[in-house]
mmCIF file of C-alpha atoms in Angstrom:
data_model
loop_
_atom_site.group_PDB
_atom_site.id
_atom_site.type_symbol
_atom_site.label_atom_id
_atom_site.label_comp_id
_atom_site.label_asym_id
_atom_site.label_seq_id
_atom_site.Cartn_x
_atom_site.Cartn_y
_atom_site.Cartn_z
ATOM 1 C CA UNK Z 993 0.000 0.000 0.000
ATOM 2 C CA UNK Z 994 1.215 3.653 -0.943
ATOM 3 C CA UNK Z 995 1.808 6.045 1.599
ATOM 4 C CA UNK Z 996 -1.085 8.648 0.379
ATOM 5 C CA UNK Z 997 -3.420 5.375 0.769
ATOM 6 C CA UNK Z 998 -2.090 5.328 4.821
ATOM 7 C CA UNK Z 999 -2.487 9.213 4.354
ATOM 8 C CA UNK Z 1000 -6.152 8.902 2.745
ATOM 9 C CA UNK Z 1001 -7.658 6.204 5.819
ATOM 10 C CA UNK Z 1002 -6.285 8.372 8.488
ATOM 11 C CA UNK Z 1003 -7.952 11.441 6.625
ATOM 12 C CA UNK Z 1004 -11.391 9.186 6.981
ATOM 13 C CA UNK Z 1005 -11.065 8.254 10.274
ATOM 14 C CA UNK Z 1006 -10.892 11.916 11.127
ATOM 15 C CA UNK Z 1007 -13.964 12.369 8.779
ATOM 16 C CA UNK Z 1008 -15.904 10.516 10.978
ATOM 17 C CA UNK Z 1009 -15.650 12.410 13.888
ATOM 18 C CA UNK Z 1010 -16.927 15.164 11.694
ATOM 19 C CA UNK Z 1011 -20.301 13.296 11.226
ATOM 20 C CA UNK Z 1012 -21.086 13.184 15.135
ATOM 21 C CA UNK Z 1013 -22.274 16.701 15.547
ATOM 22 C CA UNK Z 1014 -25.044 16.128 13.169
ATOM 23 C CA UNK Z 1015 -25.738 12.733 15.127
ATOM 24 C CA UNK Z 1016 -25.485 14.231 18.033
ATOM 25 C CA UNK Z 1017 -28.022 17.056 17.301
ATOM 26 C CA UNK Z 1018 -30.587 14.195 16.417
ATOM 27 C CA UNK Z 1019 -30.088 12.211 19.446
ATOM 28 C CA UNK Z 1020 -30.723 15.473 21.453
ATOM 29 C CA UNK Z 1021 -33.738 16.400 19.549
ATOM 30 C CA UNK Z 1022 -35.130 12.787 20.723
ATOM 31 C CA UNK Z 1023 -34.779 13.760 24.092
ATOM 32 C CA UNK Z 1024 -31.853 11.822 25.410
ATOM 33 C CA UNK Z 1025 -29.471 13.237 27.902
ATOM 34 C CA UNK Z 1026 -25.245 13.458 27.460
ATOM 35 C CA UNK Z 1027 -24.659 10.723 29.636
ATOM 36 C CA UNK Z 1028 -27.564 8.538 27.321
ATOM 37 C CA UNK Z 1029 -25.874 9.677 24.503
ATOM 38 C CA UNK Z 1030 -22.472 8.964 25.433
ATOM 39 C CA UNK Z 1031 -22.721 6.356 26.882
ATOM 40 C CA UNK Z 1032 -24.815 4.478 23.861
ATOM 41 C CA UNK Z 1033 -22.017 5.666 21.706
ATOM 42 C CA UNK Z 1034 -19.271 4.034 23.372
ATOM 43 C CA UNK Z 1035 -21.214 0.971 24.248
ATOM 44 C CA UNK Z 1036 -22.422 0.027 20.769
ATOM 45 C CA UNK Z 1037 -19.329 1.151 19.278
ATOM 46 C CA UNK Z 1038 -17.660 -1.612 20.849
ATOM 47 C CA UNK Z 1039 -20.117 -4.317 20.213
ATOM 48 C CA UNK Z 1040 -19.594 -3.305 16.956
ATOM 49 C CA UNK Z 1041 -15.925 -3.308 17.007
ATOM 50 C CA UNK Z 1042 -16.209 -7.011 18.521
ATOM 51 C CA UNK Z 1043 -18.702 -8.382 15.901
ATOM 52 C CA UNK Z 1044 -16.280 -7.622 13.256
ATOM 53 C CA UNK Z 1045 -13.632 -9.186 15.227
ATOM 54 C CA UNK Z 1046 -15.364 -12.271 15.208
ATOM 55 C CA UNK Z 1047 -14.874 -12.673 11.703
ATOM 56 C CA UNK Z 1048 -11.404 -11.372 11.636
ATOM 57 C CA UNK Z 1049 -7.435 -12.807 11.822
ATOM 58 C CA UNK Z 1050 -7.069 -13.150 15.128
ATOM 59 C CA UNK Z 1051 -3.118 -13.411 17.079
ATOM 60 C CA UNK Z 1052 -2.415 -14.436 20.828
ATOM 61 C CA UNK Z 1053 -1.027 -11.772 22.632
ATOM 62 C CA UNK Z 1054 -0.190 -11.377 26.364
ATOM 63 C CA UNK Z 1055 -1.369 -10.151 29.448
ATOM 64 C CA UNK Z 1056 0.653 -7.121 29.161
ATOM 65 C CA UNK Z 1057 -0.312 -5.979 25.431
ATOM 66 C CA UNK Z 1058 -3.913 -6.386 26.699
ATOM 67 C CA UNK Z 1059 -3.582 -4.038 29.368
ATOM 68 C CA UNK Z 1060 -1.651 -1.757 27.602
ATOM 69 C CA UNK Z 1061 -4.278 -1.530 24.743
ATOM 70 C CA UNK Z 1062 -6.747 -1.205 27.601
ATOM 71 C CA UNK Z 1063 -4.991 1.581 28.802
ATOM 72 C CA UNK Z 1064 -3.941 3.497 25.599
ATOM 73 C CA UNK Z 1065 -7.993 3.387 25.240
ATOM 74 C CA UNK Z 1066 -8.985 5.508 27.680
ATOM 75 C CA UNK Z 1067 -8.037 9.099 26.175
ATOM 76 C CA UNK Z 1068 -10.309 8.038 23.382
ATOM 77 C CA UNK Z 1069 -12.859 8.173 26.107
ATOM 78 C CA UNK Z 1070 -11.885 11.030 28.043
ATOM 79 C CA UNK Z 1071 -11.621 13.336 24.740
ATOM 80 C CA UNK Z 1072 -15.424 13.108 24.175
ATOM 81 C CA UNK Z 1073 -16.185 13.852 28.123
ATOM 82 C CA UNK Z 1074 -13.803 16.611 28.685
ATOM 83 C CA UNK Z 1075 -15.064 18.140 24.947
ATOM 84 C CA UNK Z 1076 -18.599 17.792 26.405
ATOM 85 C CA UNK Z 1077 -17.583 19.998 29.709
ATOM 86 C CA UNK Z 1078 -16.287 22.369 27.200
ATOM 87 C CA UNK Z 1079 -19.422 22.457 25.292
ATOM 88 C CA UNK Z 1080 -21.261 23.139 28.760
ATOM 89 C CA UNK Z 1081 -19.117 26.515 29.428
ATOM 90 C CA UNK Z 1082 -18.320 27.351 25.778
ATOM 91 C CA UNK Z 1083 -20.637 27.887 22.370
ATOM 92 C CA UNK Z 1084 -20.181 25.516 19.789
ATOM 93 C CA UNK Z 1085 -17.864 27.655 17.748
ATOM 94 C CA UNK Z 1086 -15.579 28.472 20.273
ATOM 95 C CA UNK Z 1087 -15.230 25.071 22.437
ATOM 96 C CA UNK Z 1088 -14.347 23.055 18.825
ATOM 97 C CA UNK Z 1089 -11.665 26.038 18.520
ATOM 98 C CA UNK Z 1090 -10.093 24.760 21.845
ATOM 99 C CA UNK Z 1091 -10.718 21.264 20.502
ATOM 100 C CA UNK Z 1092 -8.518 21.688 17.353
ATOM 101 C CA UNK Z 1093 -5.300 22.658 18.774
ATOM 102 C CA UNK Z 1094 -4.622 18.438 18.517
ATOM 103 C CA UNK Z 1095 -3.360 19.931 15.063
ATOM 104 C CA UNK Z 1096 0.096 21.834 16.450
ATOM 105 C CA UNK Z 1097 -0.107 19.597 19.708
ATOM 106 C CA UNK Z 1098 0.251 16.425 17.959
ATOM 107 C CA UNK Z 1099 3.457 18.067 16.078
ATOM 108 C CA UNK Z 1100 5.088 18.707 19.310
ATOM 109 C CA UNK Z 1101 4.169 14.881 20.497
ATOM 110 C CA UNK Z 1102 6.190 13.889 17.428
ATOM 111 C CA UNK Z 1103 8.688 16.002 18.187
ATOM 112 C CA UNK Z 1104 9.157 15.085 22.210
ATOM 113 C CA UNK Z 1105 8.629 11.462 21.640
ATOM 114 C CA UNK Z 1106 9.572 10.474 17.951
ATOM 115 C CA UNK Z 1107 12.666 13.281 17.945
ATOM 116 C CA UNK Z 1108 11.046 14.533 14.613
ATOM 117 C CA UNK Z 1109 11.293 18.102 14.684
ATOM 118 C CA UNK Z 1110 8.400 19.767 12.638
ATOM 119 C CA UNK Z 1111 9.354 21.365 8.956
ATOM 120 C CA UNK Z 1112 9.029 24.708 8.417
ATOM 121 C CA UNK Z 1113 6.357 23.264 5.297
ATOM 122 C CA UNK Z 1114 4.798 21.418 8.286
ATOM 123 C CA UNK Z 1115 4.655 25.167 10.829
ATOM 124 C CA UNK Z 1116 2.995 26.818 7.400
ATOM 125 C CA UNK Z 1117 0.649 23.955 6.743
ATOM 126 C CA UNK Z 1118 -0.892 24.166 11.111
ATOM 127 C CA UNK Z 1119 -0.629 27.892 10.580
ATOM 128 C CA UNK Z 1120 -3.306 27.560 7.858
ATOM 129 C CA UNK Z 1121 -4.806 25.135 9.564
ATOM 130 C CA UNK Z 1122 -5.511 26.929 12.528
ATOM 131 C CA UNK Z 1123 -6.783 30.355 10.889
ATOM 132 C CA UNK Z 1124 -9.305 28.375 8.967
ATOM 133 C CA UNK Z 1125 -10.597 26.123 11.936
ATOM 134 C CA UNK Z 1126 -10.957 30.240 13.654
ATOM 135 C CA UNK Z 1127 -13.137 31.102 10.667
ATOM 136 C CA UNK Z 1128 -14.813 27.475 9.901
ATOM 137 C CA UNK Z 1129 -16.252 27.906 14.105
ATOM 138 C CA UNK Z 1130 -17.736 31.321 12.910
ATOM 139 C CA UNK Z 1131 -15.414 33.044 15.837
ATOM 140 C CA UNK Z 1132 -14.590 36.210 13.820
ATOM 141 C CA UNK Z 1133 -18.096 37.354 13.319
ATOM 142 C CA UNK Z 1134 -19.555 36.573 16.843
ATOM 143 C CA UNK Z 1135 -20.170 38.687 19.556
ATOM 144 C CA UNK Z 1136 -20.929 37.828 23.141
ATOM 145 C CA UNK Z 1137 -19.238 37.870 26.402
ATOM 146 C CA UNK Z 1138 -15.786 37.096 28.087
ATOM 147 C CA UNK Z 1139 -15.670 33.253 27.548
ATOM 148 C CA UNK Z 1140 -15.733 30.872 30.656
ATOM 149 C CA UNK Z 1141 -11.711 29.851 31.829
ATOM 150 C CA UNK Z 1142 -13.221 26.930 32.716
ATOM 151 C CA UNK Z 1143 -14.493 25.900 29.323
ATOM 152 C CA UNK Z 1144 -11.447 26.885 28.124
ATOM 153 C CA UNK Z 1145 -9.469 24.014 30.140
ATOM 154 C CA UNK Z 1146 -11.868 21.410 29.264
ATOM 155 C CA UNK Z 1147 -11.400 22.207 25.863
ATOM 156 C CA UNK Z 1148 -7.872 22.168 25.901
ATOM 157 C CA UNK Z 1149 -7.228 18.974 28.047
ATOM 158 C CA UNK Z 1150 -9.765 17.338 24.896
ATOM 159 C CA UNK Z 1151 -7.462 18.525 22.014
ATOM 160 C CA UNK Z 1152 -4.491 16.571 24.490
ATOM 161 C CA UNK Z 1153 -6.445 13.816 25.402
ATOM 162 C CA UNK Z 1154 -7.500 13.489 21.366
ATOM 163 C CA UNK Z 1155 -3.856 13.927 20.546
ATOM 164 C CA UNK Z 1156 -2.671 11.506 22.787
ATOM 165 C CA UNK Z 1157 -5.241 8.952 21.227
ATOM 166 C CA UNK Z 1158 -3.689 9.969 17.756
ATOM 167 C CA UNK Z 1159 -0.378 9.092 18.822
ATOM 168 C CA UNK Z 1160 -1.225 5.799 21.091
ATOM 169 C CA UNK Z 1161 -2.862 4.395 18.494
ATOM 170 C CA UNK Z 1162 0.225 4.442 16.103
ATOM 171 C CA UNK Z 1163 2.415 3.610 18.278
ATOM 172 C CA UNK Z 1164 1.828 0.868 20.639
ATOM 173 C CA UNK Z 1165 1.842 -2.942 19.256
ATOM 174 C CA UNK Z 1166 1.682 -2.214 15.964
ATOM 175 C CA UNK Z 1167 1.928 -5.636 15.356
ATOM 176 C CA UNK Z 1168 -1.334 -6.301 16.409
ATOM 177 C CA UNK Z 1169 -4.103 -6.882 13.639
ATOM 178 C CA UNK Z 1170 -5.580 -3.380 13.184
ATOM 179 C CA UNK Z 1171 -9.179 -4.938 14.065
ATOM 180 C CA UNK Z 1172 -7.999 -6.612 16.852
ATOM 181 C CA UNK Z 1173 -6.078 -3.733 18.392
ATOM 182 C CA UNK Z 1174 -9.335 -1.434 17.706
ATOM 183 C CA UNK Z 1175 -11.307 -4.163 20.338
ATOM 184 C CA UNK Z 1176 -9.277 -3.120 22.632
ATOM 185 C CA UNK Z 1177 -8.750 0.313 22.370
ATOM 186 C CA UNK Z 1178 -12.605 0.726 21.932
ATOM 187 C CA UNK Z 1179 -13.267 -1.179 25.324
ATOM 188 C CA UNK Z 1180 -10.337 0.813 27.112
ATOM 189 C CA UNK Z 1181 -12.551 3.564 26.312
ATOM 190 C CA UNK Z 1182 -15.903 1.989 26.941
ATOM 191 C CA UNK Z 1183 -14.364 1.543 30.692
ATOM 192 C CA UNK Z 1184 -13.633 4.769 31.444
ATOM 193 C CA UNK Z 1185 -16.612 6.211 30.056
ATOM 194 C CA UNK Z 1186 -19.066 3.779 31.632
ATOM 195 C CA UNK Z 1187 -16.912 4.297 35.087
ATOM 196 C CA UNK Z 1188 -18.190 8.343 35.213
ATOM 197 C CA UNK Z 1189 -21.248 7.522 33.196
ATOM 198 C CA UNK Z 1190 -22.830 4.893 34.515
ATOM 199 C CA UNK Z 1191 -24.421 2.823 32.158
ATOM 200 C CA UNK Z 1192 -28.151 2.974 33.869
ATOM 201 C CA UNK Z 1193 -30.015 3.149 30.143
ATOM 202 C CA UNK Z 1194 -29.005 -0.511 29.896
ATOM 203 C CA UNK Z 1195 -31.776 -1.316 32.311
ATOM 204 C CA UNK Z 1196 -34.287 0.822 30.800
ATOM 205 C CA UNK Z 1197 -36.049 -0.738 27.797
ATOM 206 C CA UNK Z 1198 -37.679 2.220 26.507
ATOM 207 C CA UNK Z 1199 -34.359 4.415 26.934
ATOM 208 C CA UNK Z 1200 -32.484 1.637 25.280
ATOM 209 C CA UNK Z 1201 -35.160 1.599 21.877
ATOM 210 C CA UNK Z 1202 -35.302 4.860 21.750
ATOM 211 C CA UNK Z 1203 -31.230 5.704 22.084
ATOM 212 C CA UNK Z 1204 -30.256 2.020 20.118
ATOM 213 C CA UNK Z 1205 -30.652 3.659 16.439
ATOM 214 C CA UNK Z 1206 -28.128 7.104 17.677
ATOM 215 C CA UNK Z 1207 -26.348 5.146 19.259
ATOM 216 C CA UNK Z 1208 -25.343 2.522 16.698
ATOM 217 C CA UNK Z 1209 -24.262 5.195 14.398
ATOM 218 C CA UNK Z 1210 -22.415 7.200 17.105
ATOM 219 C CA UNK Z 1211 -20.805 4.158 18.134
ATOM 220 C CA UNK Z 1212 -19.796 3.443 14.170
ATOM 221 C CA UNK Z 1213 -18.717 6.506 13.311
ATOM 222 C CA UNK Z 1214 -16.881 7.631 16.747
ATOM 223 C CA UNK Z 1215 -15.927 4.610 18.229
ATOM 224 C CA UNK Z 1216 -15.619 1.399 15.949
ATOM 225 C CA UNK Z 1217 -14.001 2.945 12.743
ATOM 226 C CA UNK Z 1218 -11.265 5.968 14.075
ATOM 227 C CA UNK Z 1219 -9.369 3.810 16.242
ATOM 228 C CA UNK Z 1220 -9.738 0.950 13.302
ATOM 229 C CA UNK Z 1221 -8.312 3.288 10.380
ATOM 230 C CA UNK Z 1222 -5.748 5.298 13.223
ATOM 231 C CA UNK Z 1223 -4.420 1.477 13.754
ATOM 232 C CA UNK Z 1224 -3.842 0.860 10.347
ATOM 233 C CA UNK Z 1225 -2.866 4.385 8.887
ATOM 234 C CA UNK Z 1226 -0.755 6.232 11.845
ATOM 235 C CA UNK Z 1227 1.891 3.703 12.001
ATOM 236 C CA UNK Z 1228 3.000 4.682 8.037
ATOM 237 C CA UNK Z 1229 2.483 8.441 8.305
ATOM 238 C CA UNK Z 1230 3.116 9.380 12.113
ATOM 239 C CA UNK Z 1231 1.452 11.347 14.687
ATOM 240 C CA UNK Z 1232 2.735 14.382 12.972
ATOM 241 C CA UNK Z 1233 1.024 14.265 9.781
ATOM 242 C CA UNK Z 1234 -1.725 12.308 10.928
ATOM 243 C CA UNK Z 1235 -2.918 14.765 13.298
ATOM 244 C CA UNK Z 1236 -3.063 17.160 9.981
ATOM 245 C CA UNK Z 1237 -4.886 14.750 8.533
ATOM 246 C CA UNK Z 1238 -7.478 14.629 11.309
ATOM 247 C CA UNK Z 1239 -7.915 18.046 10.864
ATOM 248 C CA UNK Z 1240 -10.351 17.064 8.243
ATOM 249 C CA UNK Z 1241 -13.514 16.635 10.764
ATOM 250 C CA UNK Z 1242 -14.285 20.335 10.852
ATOM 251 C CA UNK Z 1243 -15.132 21.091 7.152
ATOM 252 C CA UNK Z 1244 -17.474 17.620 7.156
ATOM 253 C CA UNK Z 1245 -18.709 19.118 9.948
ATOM 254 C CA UNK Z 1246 -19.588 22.188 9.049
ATOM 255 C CA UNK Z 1247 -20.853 20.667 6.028
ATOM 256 C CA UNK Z 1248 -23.136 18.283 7.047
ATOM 257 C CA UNK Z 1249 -24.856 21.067 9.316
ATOM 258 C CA UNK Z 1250 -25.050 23.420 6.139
ATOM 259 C CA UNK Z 1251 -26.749 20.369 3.995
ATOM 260 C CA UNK Z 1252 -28.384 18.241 6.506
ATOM 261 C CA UNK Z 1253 -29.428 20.203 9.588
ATOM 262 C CA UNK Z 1254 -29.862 23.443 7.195
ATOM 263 C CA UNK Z 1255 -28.269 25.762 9.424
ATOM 264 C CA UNK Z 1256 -26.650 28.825 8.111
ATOM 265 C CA UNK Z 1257 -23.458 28.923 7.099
ATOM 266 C CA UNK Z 1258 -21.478 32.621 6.514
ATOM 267 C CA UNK Z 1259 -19.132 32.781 3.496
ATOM 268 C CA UNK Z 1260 -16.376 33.443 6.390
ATOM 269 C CA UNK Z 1261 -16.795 29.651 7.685
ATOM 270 C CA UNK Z 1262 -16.835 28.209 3.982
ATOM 271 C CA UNK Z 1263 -12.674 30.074 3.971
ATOM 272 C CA UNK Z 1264 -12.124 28.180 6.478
ATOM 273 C CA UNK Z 1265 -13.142 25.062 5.731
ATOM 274 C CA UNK Z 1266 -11.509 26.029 2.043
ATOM 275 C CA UNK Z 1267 -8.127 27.059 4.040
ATOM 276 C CA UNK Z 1268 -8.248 23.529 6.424
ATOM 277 C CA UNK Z 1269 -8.344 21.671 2.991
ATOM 278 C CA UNK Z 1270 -5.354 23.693 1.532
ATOM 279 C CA UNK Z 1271 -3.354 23.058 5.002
ATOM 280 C CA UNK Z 1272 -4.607 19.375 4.736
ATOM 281 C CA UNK Z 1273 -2.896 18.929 1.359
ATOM 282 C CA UNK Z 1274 -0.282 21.133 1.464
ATOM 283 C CA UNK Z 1275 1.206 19.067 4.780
ATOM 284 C CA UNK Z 1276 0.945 15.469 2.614
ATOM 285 C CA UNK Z 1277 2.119 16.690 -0.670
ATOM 286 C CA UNK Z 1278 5.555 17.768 1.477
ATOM 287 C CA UNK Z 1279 5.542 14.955 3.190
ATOM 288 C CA UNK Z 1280 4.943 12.749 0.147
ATOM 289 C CA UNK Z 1281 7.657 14.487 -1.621
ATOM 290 C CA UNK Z 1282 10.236 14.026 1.208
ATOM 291 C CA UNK Z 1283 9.436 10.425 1.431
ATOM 292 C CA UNK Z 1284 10.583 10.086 -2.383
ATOM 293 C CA UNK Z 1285 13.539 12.303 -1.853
ATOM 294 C CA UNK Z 1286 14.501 9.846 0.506
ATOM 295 C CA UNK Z 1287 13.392 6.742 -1.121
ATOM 296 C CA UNK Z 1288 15.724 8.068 -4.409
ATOM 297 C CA UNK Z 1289 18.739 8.717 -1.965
ATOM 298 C CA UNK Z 1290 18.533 5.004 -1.077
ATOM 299 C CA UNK Z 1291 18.433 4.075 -4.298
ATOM 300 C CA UNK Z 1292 21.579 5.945 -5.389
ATOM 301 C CA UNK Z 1293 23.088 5.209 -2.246
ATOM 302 C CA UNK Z 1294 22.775 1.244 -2.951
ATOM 303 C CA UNK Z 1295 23.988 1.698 -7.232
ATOM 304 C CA UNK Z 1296 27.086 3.223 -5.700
#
């Protein structure tokens, strides 16, 4: 597989997360609460996860890898409950602001943990990056009052609990079947979520009904399939780029509310999603080109 295909599935899994909002909005509409909604996500997201890992390759692994998949699970879980504070304290526009500054952090993971120190192509790409996620959230045409601190931390610790989810899931046992590894990381964060949220809607049949049809697509599209196309993708392309990459659930966001929820979109939020796109592409096409820079010096290197 090429390295824009690795490039392309990370670029969907971060789609994905762009689809929730509009889920979300539905689920709320029905009348279920955050913890309902939550909750159902992460629980049928990893029945899903396991179904498909029924029919999968399947590896022994120890007691160890288990626990560490467990673990590297849980900031999958924590991102959506600390994002959901944020959303509390915050508007809309401004908590997802908070939210995207995964796309610089994951850079500097790369840099502390991988010793890659970011390009300057890499610094212009987040730089556009980050002035279009400011105009995709509609900040530069709001008014309103001083935003809440408070929202402000929970939005933060999301974009490093996200981030760290980024980077966990392309780096530890990479060995492990991608489906497999996404079983685990899925119920690490099932765990976590179900420990603050308890799971009480599991004992309530008309609860259940009503929040089953939300919460299998919540649970597809922001539990089963990220960590699934993180595990195969991020181990090619690294938490640098792939963090980039991810950057591509604001414009289907913001999309999917202008065509399917019909709310308003200025021509100031269409620049940014425009400007996200440019900073998705420009960041692969440089890194795409220094892969084959290298790739030719090993070539010349071995005719010598």
């Amino acid at each position: 597989m090429k390295h824009w295909h690795y490039a392309l599935i990370v670029f969907i899994g971060g789609s994905c997360y762009g689809v929730l909002s509009t889920f979300v909005k539905f689920a709320y509409s029905a009348n279920l609460s955050t913890p309902e909604v939550t909750g159902g996500q992460y629980f049928f997201g990893a029945v899903l996860i396991w179904i498909i890992f029924l029919f999968t390759k399947k590896i022994k692994f120890t007691f160890t890898q288990t626990s560490k998949l467990l673990l590297s699970g849980i900031p999958f879980g924590l991102t959506s409950l600390f994002y959901y504070q944020s959303l509390q304290r915050l508007d809309a526009a401004l908590a997802i602001v908070f939210l995207f500054q995964f796309v610089w952090i994951g850079t500097v993971f790369d840099w502390i943990f991988n010793k890659k120190r970011p390009s300057k192509e890499k610094l212009v790409s987040i730089t556009i990056l980050l002035i279009g996620s400011v105009l995709a959230a509609n900040i530069v045409l709001q008014e309103g009052s001083v935003p809440s601190w408070q929202g402000g931390i929970w939005g933060l610790l999301a974009a490093v609990s996200f981030t760290a989810s980024v980077f966990l899931s392309g780096s530890v046992e990479k060995d492990i079947p991608p489906v497999q590894k996404s079983a685990l990381l899925s119920t690490g964060a099932l765990i976590v979520v179900f420990a603050l949220y308890p799971p009480t809607f599991l004992f309530d049949v008309s609860v259940l009904s009503n929040l089953a049809p939300y919460g299998l697509l919540l649970g597809l599209f922001g539990v089963a399939l990220p960590p699934l196309l993180f595990s195969i993708g991020m181990p090619h392309i690294g938490p640098g780029l792939g963090t980039i990459l991810v950057a591509s659930e604001l414009p289907v966001a913001v999309t999917l509310s202008s065509f399917v929820l019909l709310e308003h979109i200025s021509w100031t939020q269409w620049v940014g999603v425009l400007l996200i796109l440019i900073g998705i592409v420009s960041g692969n096409i440089k890194s795409d080109k220094g892969k084959c820079k290298s790739f030719n010096k090993e070539i010349l290197a071995h005719e010598m």
